[in-house]
CSV table of C-alpha atoms in Angstrom, one decimal:
chain,number,residue,atom,x,y,z
A,1,UNK,CA,188.1,7.4,-31.4
A,2,UNK,CA,186.3,4.7,-33.4
A,3,UNK,CA,182.5,4.8,-33.7
A,4,UNK,CA,179.8,2.2,-34.2
A,5,UNK,CA,178.0,2.8,-37.4
A,6,UNK,CA,174.8,1.1,-38.7
A,7,UNK,CA,173.9,1.3,-42.4
A,8,UNK,CA,170.3,0.4,-43.1
A,9,UNK,CA,169.2,-0.8,-46.6
A,10,UNK,CA,165.6,-1.6,-47.5
A,11,UNK,CA,166.8,-3.7,-50.4
A,12,UNK,CA,170.3,-5.2,-50.9
A,13,UNK,CA,172.0,-2.6,-53.2
A,14,UNK,CA,170.6,0.5,-51.5
A,15,UNK,CA,173.6,0.6,-49.3
A,16,UNK,CA,176.0,0.5,-52.2
A,17,UNK,CA,174.3,2.9,-54.6
A,18,UNK,CA,173.4,5.3,-51.7
A,19,UNK,CA,176.5,5.4,-49.5
A,20,UNK,CA,179.0,2.8,-50.6
A,21,UNK,CA,181.9,5.3,-50.5
A,22,UNK,CA,181.0,6.4,-47.1
A,23,UNK,CA,180.9,2.8,-45.8
A,24,UNK,CA,184.4,2.3,-47.1
A,25,UNK,CA,185.6,5.5,-45.6
A,26,UNK,CA,184.2,4.6,-42.2
A,27,UNK,CA,185.9,1.2,-42.4
A,28,UNK,CA,189.2,2.8,-43.4
A,29,UNK,CA,188.9,5.1,-40.3
A,30,UNK,CA,188.7,2.1,-38.0
A,31,UNK,CA,185.0,2.5,-37.2
A,32,UNK,CA,182.8,-0.6,-36.5
A,33,UNK,CA,180.6,-0.9,-39.6
A,34,UNK,CA,177.4,-2.9,-39.5
A,35,UNK,CA,174.7,-3.6,-42.1
A,36,UNK,CA,171.0,-4.1,-41.5
A,37,UNK,CA,169.1,-5.2,-44.7
A,38,UNK,CA,165.3,-5.4,-44.4
A,39,UNK,CA,164.1,-7.3,-47.5
A,40,UNK,CA,164.9,-10.1,-49.9
A,41,UNK,CA,163.2,-11.8,-52.8
A,42,UNK,CA,162.8,-15.2,-51.0
A,43,UNK,CA,161.6,-18.5,-52.5
A,44,UNK,CA,158.0,-18.0,-51.3
A,45,UNK,CA,157.8,-14.4,-52.7
A,46,UNK,CA,154.8,-14.0,-55.0
A,47,UNK,CA,157.2,-12.9,-57.8
A,48,UNK,CA,159.0,-16.2,-57.5
A,49,UNK,CA,162.7,-17.1,-57.1
A,50,UNK,CA,163.6,-20.7,-57.6
A,51,UNK,CA,166.0,-22.4,-55.3
A,52,UNK,CA,169.1,-21.8,-57.5
A,53,UNK,CA,168.3,-18.1,-58.0
A,54,UNK,CA,167.6,-17.6,-54.4
A,55,UNK,CA,170.9,-19.2,-53.3
A,56,UNK,CA,172.8,-17.1,-55.8
A,57,UNK,CA,171.2,-14.0,-54.4
A,58,UNK,CA,172.1,-15.1,-50.8
A,59,UNK,CA,175.7,-15.8,-51.9
A,60,UNK,CA,175.9,-12.4,-53.6
A,61,UNK,CA,174.7,-10.5,-50.5
A,62,UNK,CA,177.2,-12.3,-48.4
A,63,UNK,CA,180.0,-11.4,-50.8
A,64,UNK,CA,178.9,-7.8,-50.7
A,65,UNK,CA,179.0,-7.9,-46.9
A,66,UNK,CA,182.5,-9.4,-47.0
A,67,UNK,CA,183.7,-6.9,-49.6
A,68,UNK,CA,182.9,-4.0,-47.2
A,69,UNK,CA,184.2,-5.8,-44.1
A,70,UNK,CA,181.0,-5.4,-42.1
A,71,UNK,CA,181.4,-6.5,-38.5
A,72,UNK,CA,177.8,-7.6,-38.3
A,73,UNK,CA,175.3,-8.3,-41.1
A,74,UNK,CA,171.6,-8.7,-40.2
A,75,UNK,CA,169.3,-9.7,-43.0
A,76,UNK,CA,165.6,-9.7,-42.0
A,77,UNK,CA,164.5,-11.2,-45.4
A,78,UNK,CA,161.2,-9.5,-45.3
A,79,UNK,CA,159.3,-9.7,-48.6
A,80,UNK,CA,160.6,-7.2,-51.2
A,81,UNK,CA,157.9,-4.9,-52.4
A,82,UNK,CA,155.5,-6.1,-49.7
A,83,UNK,CA,156.5,-4.2,-46.6
A,84,UNK,CA,153.0,-2.7,-46.6
A,85,UNK,CA,151.6,-6.1,-45.8
A,86,UNK,CA,153.4,-6.3,-42.5
A,87,UNK,CA,152.2,-4.6,-39.4
A,88,UNK,CA,154.3,-1.7,-38.3
A,89,UNK,CA,154.4,-3.3,-34.9
A,90,UNK,CA,156.2,-6.3,-36.3
A,91,UNK,CA,158.6,-4.2,-38.4
A,92,UNK,CA,159.5,-2.0,-35.5
A,93,UNK,CA,160.1,-4.9,-33.1
A,94,UNK,CA,162.3,-6.8,-35.5
A,95,UNK,CA,164.3,-3.7,-36.4
A,96,UNK,CA,164.5,-2.6,-32.8
A,97,UNK,CA,166.1,-5.9,-31.7
A,98,UNK,CA,169.0,-5.3,-34.2
A,99,UNK,CA,169.5,-1.7,-33.2
A,100,UNK,CA,169.5,-2.7,-29.5
A,101,UNK,CA,172.1,-5.3,-30.2
A,102,UNK,CA,174.4,-3.1,-32.3
A,103,UNK,CA,174.0,0.1,-30.3
A,104,UNK,CA,175.1,2.4,-33.1
A,105,UNK,CA,176.3,5.9,-32.6
A,106,UNK,CA,175.6,6.8,-36.2
A,107,UNK,CA,172.7,5.5,-38.4
A,108,UNK,CA,172.4,5.9,-42.2
A,109,UNK,CA,169.0,5.1,-43.7
A,110,UNK,CA,167.1,5.7,-46.9
A,111,UNK,CA,165.4,9.0,-47.6
A,112,UNK,CA,161.9,9.2,-46.0
A,113,UNK,CA,160.3,10.4,-49.2
A,114,UNK,CA,161.6,8.0,-51.8
A,115,UNK,CA,159.1,7.0,-54.4
A,116,UNK,CA,159.4,3.3,-53.5
A,117,UNK,CA,156.8,2.3,-50.9
A,118,UNK,CA,159.3,-0.1,-49.2
A,119,UNK,CA,161.7,2.8,-48.6
A,120,UNK,CA,159.1,5.0,-47.0
A,121,UNK,CA,157.8,2.2,-44.8
A,122,UNK,CA,161.3,1.1,-43.9
A,123,UNK,CA,162.3,4.7,-42.9
A,124,UNK,CA,159.3,5.0,-40.7
A,125,UNK,CA,159.9,1.7,-39.0
A,126,UNK,CA,163.6,2.4,-38.4
A,127,UNK,CA,163.1,6.0,-37.2
A,128,UNK,CA,160.4,4.8,-34.8
A,129,UNK,CA,163.1,2.9,-32.9
A,130,UNK,CA,165.5,5.7,-32.4
A,131,UNK,CA,163.9,7.8,-29.6
A,132,UNK,CA,166.7,9.4,-27.6
A,133,UNK,CA,165.3,8.5,-24.2
A,134,UNK,CA,165.3,4.8,-25.1
A,135,UNK,CA,168.6,4.8,-27.1
A,136,UNK,CA,170.9,7.6,-25.8
A,137,UNK,CA,173.9,6.0,-27.6
A,138,UNK,CA,172.5,7.2,-31.0
A,139,UNK,CA,174.2,10.6,-31.7
A,140,UNK,CA,173.5,11.1,-35.4
A,141,UNK,CA,170.9,9.9,-38.0
A,142,UNK,CA,171.4,10.7,-41.7
A,143,UNK,CA,169.3,9.9,-44.7
A,144,UNK,CA,171.0,9.0,-48.0
A,145,UNK,CA,169.8,9.3,-51.6
A,146,UNK,CA,169.2,6.3,-53.8
A,147,UNK,CA,169.3,6.7,-57.6
A,148,UNK,CA,166.0,5.8,-59.3
A,149,UNK,CA,164.1,6.3,-56.0
A,150,UNK,CA,165.0,9.6,-54.3
A,151,UNK,CA,165.0,11.8,-57.4
A,152,UNK,CA,161.6,10.4,-58.6
A,153,UNK,CA,159.8,11.6,-55.4
A,154,UNK,CA,157.1,14.3,-56.1
A,155,UNK,CA,158.7,17.7,-56.5
A,156,UNK,CA,156.9,19.2,-53.6
A,157,UNK,CA,158.6,20.7,-50.4
A,158,UNK,CA,157.6,17.9,-48.1
A,159,UNK,CA,159.2,15.3,-50.4
A,160,UNK,CA,162.5,17.0,-51.2
A,161,UNK,CA,165.8,15.5,-50.3
A,162,UNK,CA,167.8,18.4,-48.9
A,163,UNK,CA,171.4,17.5,-48.3
A,164,UNK,CA,173.2,19.3,-45.5
A,165,UNK,CA,176.1,16.8,-45.0
A,166,UNK,CA,178.7,15.8,-47.5
A,167,UNK,CA,181.4,13.1,-47.4
A,168,UNK,CA,184.4,13.2,-49.7
A,169,UNK,CA,184.6,9.8,-51.3
A,170,UNK,CA,187.2,10.6,-54.0
A,171,UNK,CA,189.6,8.0,-52.7
A,172,UNK,CA,186.9,5.3,-52.5
A,173,UNK,CA,185.0,6.0,-55.7
A,174,UNK,CA,186.7,3.3,-57.8
A,175,UNK,CA,186.2,0.6,-55.1
A,176,UNK,CA,182.5,1.7,-54.7
A,177,UNK,CA,182.0,1.1,-58.4
A,178,UNK,CA,183.7,-2.3,-58.2
A,179,UNK,CA,181.2,-3.3,-55.5
A,180,UNK,CA,178.2,-1.8,-57.4
A,181,UNK,CA,179.2,-3.9,-60.4
A,182,UNK,CA,178.6,-7.0,-58.4
A,183,UNK,CA,174.9,-6.1,-58.5
A,184,UNK,CA,175.0,-6.8,-62.2
A,185,UNK,CA,171.2,-7.3,-62.5
A,186,UNK,CA,170.6,-3.9,-61.0
A,187,UNK,CA,172.9,-1.9,-63.2
A,188,UNK,CA,171.4,0.0,-66.2
A,189,UNK,CA,173.0,1.3,-69.4
A,190,UNK,CA,173.9,4.9,-69.6
A,191,UNK,CA,172.3,7.4,-69.1
A,192,UNK,CA,169.7,5.6,-67.0
A,193,UNK,CA,169.6,6.3,-63.3
A,194,UNK,CA,171.3,3.1,-62.1
A,195,UNK,CA,174.2,3.3,-64.6
A,196,UNK,CA,177.8,3.8,-63.7
A,197,UNK,CA,177.5,7.1,-65.7
A,198,UNK,CA,174.7,8.3,-63.4
A,199,UNK,CA,176.5,7.2,-60.2
A,200,UNK,CA,179.7,9.0,-61.2
A,201,UNK,CA,177.8,12.1,-62.4
A,202,UNK,CA,175.8,12.4,-59.1
A,203,UNK,CA,179.0,11.9,-57.1
A,204,UNK,CA,180.8,14.5,-59.2
A,205,UNK,CA,177.9,17.0,-58.8
A,206,UNK,CA,177.8,16.4,-55.0
A,207,UNK,CA,181.6,16.7,-54.9
A,208,UNK,CA,181.4,20.1,-56.6
A,209,UNK,CA,179.4,21.4,-53.6
A,210,UNK,CA,182.4,20.9,-51.3
A,211,UNK,CA,185.3,21.3,-53.8
A,212,UNK,CA,186.3,17.7,-54.2
A,213,UNK,CA,186.1,15.3,-57.2
A,214,UNK,CA,183.5,12.9,-55.7
A,215,UNK,CA,181.2,13.0,-52.7
A,216,UNK,CA,178.1,11.5,-51.3
A,217,UNK,CA,175.4,13.7,-49.9
A,218,UNK,CA,173.2,13.1,-46.8
A,219,UNK,CA,170.4,14.9,-45.0
A,220,UNK,CA,171.3,14.9,-41.3
A,221,UNK,CA,168.0,14.7,-39.4
A,222,UNK,CA,169.3,14.2,-35.8
A,223,UNK,CA,172.6,15.1,-34.2
A,224,UNK,CA,173.8,15.5,-30.7
A,225,UNK,CA,176.6,18.0,-30.5
């Protein structure tokens, strides 16, 4: 039986680095896959994107969405790096409207303790909208790890990413890398965290945990059996 799945990215590229193989696997299984992206570097961002660069980024994000075959793509275009300047009330309301429209059974979202402030705020806002008595259709919530953000969180118990769910993405690894390469400005040379070398190494390490070549790891924080 097909499921409705929502993948939440704080920045466009989180979804591909963190769970690109899992997105492809859900699609191949016939599930309804949906993407909610929270931020973008818009033309009025303090860091500045001119019109040409902004339009290229918009076009790239749409190509990424098409590459995965998302049924619905919601891009809130909040300011990248500035989620702390929005009220939590505004963030929750805007995110809640998307979740209420999609009515996902499964939600994937960034790790709550990532070193990037946007990731932590984004997690809090999304998770605040998932109370079971308001949204009983939600059956599982999982956090994913994002290279260069998750592993740089402070090494203290409350900040640890502790995977307890693994997805075999061996058959989807090559395609995941093809899509990641589309984010050419985000890729780093080996052995840096956002290099193809690091992506494959992490997937290989996670795969070894379950006896497969490549896997993505998640921390399931809510599940209705």
